mmCIF file of N, CA and C in Angstrom:
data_model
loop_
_atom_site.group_PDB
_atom_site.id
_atom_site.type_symbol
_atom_site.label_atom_id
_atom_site.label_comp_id
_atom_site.label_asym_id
_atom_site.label_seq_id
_atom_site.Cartn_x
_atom_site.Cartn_y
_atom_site.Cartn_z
ATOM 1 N N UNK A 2 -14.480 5.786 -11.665
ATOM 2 C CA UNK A 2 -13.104 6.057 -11.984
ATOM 3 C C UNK A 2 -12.219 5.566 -10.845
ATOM 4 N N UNK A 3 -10.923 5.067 -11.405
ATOM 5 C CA UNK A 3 -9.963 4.547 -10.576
ATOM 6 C C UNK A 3 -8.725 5.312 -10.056
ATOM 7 N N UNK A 4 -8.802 5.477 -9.266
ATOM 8 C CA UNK A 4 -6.770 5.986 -8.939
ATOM 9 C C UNK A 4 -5.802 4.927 -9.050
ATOM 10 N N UNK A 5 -4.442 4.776 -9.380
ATOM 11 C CA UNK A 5 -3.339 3.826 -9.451
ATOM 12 C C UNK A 5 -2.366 3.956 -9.161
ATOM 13 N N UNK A 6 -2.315 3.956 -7.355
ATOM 14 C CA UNK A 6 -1.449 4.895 -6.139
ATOM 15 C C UNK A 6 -0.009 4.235 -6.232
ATOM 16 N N UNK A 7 1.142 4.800 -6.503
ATOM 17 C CA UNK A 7 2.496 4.662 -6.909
ATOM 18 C C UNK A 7 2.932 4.841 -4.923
ATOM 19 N N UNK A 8 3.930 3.950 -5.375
ATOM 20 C CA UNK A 8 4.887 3.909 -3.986
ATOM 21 C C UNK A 8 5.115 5.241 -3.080
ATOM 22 N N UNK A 9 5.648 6.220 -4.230
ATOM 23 C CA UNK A 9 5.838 7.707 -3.696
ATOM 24 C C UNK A 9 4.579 8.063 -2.803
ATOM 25 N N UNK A 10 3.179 7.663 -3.356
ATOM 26 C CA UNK A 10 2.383 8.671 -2.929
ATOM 27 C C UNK A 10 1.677 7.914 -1.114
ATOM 28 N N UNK A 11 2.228 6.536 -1.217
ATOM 29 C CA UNK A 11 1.903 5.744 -0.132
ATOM 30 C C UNK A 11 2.908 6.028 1.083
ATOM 31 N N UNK A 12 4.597 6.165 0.064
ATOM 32 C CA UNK A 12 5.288 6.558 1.878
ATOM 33 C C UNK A 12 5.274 8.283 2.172
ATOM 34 N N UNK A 13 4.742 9.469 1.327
ATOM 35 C CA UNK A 13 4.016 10.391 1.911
ATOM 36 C C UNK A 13 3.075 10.410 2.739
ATOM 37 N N UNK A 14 2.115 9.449 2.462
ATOM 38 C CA UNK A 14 1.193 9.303 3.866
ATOM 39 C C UNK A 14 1.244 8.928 4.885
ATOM 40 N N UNK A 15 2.644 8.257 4.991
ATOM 41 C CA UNK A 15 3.642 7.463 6.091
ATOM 42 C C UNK A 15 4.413 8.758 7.069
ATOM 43 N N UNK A 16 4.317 9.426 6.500
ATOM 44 C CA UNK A 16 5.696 10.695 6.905
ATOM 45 C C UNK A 16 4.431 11.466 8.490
ATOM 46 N N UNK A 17 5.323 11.481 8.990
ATOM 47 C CA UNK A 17 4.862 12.539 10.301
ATOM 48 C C UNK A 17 4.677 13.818 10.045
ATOM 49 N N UNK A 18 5.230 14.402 8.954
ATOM 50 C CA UNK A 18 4.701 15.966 8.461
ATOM 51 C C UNK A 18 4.619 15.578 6.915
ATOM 52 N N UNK A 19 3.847 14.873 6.262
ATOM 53 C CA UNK A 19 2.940 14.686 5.171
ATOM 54 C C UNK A 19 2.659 15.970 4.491
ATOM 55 N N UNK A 20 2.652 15.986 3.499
ATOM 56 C CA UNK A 20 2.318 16.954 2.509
ATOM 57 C C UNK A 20 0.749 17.061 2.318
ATOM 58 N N UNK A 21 -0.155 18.188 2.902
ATOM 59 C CA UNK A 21 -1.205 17.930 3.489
ATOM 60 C C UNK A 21 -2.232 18.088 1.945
ATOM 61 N N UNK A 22 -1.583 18.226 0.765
ATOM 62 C CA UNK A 22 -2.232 18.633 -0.378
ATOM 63 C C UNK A 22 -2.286 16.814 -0.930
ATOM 64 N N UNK A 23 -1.383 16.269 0.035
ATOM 65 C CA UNK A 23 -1.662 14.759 -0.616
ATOM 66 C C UNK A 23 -2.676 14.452 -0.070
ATOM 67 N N UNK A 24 -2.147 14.498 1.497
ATOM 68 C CA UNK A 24 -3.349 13.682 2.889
ATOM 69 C C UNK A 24 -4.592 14.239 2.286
ATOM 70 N N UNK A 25 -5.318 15.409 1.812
ATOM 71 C CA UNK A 25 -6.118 15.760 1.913
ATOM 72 C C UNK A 25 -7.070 15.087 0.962
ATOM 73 N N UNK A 26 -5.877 14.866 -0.441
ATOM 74 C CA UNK A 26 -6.689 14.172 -1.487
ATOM 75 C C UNK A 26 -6.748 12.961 -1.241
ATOM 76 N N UNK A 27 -6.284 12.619 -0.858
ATOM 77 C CA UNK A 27 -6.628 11.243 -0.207
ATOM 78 C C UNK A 27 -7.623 10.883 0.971
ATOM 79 N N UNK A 28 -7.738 11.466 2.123
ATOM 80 C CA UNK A 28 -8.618 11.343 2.301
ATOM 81 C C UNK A 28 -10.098 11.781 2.201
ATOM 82 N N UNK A 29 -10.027 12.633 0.490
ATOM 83 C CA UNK A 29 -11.138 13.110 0.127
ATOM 84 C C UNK A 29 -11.827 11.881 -0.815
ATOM 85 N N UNK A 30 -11.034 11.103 -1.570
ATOM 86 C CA UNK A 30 -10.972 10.148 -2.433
ATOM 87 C C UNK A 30 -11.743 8.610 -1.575
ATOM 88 N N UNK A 31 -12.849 8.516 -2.219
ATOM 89 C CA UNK A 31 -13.756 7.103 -1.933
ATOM 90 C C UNK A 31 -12.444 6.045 -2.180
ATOM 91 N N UNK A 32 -12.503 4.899 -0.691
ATOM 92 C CA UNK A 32 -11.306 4.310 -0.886
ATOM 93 C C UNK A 32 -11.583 2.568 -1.896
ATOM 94 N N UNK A 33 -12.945 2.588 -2.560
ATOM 95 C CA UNK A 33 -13.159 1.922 -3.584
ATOM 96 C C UNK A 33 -12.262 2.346 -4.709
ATOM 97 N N UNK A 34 -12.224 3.737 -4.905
ATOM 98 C CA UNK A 34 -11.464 4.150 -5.954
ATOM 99 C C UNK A 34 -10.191 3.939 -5.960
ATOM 100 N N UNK A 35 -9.696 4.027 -4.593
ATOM 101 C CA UNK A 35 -7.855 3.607 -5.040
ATOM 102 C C UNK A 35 -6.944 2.269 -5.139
ATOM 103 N N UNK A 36 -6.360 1.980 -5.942
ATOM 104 C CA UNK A 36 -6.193 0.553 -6.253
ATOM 105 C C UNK A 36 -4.282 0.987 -5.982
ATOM 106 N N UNK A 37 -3.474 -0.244 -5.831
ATOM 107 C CA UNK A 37 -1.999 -0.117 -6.005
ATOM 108 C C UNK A 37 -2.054 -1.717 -6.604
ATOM 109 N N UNK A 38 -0.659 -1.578 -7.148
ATOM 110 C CA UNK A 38 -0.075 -2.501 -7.839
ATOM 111 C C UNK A 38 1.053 -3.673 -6.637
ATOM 112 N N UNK A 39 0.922 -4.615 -7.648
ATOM 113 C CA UNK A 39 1.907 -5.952 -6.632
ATOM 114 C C UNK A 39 3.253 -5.629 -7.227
ATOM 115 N N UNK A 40 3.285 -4.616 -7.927
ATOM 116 C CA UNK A 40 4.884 -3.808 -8.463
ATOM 117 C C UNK A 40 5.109 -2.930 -7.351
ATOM 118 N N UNK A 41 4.183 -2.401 -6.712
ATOM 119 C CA UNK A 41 4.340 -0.817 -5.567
ATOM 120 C C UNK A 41 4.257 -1.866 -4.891
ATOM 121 N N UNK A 42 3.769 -2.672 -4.102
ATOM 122 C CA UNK A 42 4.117 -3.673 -3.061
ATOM 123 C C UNK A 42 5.387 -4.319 -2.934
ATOM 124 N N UNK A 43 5.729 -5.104 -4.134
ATOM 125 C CA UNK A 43 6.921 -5.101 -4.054
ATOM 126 C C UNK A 43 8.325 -4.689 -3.569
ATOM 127 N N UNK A 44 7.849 -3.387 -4.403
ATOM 128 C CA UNK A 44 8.819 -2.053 -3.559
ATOM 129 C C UNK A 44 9.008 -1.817 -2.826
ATOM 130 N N UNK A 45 7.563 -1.517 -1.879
ATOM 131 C CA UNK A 45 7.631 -1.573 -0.374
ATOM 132 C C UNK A 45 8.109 -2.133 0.503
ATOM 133 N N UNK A 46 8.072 -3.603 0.038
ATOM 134 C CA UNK A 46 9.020 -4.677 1.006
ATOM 135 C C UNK A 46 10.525 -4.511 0.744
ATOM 136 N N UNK A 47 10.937 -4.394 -0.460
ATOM 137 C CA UNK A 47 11.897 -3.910 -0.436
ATOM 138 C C UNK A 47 12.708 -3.181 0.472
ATOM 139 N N UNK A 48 11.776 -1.861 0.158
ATOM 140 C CA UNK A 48 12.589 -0.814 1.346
ATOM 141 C C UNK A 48 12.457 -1.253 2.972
ATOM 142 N N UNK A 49 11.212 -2.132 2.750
ATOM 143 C CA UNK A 49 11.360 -2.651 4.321
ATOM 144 C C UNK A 49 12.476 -3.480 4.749
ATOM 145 N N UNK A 50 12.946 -4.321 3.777
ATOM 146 C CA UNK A 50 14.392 -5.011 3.874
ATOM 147 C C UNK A 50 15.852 -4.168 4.317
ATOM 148 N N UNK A 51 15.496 -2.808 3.180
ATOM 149 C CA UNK A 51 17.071 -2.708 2.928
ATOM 150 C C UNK A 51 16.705 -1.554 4.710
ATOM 151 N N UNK A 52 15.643 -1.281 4.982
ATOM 152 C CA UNK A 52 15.476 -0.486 6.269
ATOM 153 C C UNK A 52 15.923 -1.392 7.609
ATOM 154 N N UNK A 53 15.783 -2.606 7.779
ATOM 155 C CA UNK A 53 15.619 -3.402 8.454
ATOM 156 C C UNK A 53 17.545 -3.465 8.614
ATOM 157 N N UNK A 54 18.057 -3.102 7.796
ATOM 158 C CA UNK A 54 19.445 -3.175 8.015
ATOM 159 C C UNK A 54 19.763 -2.337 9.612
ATOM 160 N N UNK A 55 19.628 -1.071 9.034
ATOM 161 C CA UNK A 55 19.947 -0.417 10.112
ATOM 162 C C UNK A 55 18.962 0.221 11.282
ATOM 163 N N UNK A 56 17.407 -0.491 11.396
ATOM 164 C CA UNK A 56 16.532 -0.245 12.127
ATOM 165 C C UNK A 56 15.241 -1.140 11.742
ATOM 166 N N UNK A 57 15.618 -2.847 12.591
ATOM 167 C CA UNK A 57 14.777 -3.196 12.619
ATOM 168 C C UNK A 57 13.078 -3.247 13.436
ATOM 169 N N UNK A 58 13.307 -2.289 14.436
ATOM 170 C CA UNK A 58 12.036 -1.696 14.703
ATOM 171 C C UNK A 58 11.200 -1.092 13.929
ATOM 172 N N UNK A 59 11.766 0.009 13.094
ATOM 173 C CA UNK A 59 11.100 0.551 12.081
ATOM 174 C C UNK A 59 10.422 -0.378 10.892
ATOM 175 N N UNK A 60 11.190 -1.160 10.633
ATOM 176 C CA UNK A 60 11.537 -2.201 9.692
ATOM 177 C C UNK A 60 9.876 -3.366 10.357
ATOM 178 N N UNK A 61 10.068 -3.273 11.461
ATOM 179 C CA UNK A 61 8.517 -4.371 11.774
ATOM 180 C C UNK A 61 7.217 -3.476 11.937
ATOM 181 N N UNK A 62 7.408 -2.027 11.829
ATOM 182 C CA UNK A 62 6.562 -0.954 11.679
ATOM 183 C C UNK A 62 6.061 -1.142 10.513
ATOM 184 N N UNK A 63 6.672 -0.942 9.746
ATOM 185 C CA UNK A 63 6.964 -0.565 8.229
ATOM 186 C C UNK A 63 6.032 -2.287 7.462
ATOM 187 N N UNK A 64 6.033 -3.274 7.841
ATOM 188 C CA UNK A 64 5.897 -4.454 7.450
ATOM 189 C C UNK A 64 4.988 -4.822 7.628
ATOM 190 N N UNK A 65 4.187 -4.391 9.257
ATOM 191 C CA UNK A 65 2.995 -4.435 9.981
ATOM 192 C C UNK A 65 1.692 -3.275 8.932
ATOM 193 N N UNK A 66 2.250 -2.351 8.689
ATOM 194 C CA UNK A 66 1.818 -1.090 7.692
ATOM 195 C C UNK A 66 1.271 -2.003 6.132
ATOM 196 N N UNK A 67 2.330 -2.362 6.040
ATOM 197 C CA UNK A 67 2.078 -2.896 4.297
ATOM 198 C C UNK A 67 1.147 -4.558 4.112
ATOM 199 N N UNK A 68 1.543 -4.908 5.497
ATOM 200 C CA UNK A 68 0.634 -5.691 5.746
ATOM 201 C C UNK A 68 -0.902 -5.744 5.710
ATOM 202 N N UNK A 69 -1.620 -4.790 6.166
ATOM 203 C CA UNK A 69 -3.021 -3.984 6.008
ATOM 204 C C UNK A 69 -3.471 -3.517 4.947
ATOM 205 N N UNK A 70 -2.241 -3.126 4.160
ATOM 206 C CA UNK A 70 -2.615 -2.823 2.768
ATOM 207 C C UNK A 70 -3.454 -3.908 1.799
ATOM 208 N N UNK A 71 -4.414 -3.479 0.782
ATOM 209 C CA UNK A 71 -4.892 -4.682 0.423
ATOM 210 C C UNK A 71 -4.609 -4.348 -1.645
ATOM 211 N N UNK A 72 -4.426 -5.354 -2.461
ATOM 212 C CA UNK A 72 -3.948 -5.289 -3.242
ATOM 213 C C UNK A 72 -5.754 -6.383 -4.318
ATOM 214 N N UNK A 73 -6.753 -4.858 -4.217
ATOM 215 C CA UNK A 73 -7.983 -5.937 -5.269
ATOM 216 C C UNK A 73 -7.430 -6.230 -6.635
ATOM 217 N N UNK A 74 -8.087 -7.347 -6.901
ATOM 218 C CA UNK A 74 -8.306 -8.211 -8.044
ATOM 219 C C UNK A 74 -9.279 -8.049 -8.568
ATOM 220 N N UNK A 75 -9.496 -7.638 -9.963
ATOM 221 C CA UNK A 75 -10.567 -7.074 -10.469
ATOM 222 C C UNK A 75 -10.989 -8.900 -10.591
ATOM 223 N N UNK A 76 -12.568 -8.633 -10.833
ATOM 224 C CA UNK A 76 -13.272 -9.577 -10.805
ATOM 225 C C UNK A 76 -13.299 -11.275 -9.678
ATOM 226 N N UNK A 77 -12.133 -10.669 -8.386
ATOM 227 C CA UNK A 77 -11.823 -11.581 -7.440
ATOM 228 C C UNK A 77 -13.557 -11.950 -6.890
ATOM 229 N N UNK A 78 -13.514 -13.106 -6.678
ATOM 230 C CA UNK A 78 -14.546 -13.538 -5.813
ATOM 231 C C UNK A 78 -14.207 -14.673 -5.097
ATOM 232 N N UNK A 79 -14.398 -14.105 -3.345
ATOM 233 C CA UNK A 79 -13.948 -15.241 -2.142
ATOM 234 C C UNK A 79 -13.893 -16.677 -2.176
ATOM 235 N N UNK A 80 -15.307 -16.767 -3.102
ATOM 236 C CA UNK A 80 -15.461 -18.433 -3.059
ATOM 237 C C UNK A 80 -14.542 -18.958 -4.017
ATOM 238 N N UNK A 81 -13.622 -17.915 -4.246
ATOM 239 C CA UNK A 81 -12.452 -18.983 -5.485
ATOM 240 C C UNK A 81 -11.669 -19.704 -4.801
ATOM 241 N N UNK A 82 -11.631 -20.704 -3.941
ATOM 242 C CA UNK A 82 -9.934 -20.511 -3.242
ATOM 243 C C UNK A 82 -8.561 -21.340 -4.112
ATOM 244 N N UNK A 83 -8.964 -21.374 -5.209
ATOM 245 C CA UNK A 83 -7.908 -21.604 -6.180
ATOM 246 C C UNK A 83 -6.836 -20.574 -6.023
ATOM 247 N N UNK A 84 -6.797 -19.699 -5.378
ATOM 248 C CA UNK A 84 -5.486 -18.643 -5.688
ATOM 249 C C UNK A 84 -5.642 -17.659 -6.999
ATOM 250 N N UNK A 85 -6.447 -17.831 -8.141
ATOM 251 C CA UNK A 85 -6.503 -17.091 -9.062
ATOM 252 C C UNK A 85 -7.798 -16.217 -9.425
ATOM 253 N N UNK A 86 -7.701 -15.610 -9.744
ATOM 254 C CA UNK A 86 -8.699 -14.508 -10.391
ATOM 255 C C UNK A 86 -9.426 -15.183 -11.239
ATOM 256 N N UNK A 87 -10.702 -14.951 -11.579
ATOM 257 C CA UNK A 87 -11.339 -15.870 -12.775
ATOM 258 C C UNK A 87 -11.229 -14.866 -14.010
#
């Protein structure tokens, strides 16, 4: 079974006093199981933009963060380097 982690539940784990009923399920949760979308990525950069207005330190925090994040491709395999999923 899969999880399909929404934006909300990624900048809770971001927060310095985190909602520990999230942190917890999360880090109870095999991290094979959790997948996010290139829609919640999206987003993310987003807010890293419109953050970057008034705190671009945070803003290269925030970018460096989403950066690490990894976004699988069901059925991806390395030796593709076409760019696409088969």
């Amino acid at each position: 079974m899969g999880y399909l982690i929404d934006a909300n539940v990624l900048s809770e784990l971001r927060k310095p006093k985190r909602a520990e009923q999230v942190a917890g399920w999360f880090r109870a949760t095999e991290s094979a199981q959790l997948y996010t979308s290139v829609l919640v990525m999206a987003e993310l950069r987003r807010g890293s933009l419109l953050i970057r207005r008034r705190d671009p330190l945070s803003a290269d925090r925030l970018d460096a963060w989403i950066s690490d994040l990894r976004v699988p491709r069901k059925g991806w395999d390395e030796r593709n380097r076409s760019g696409r999923a088969p």
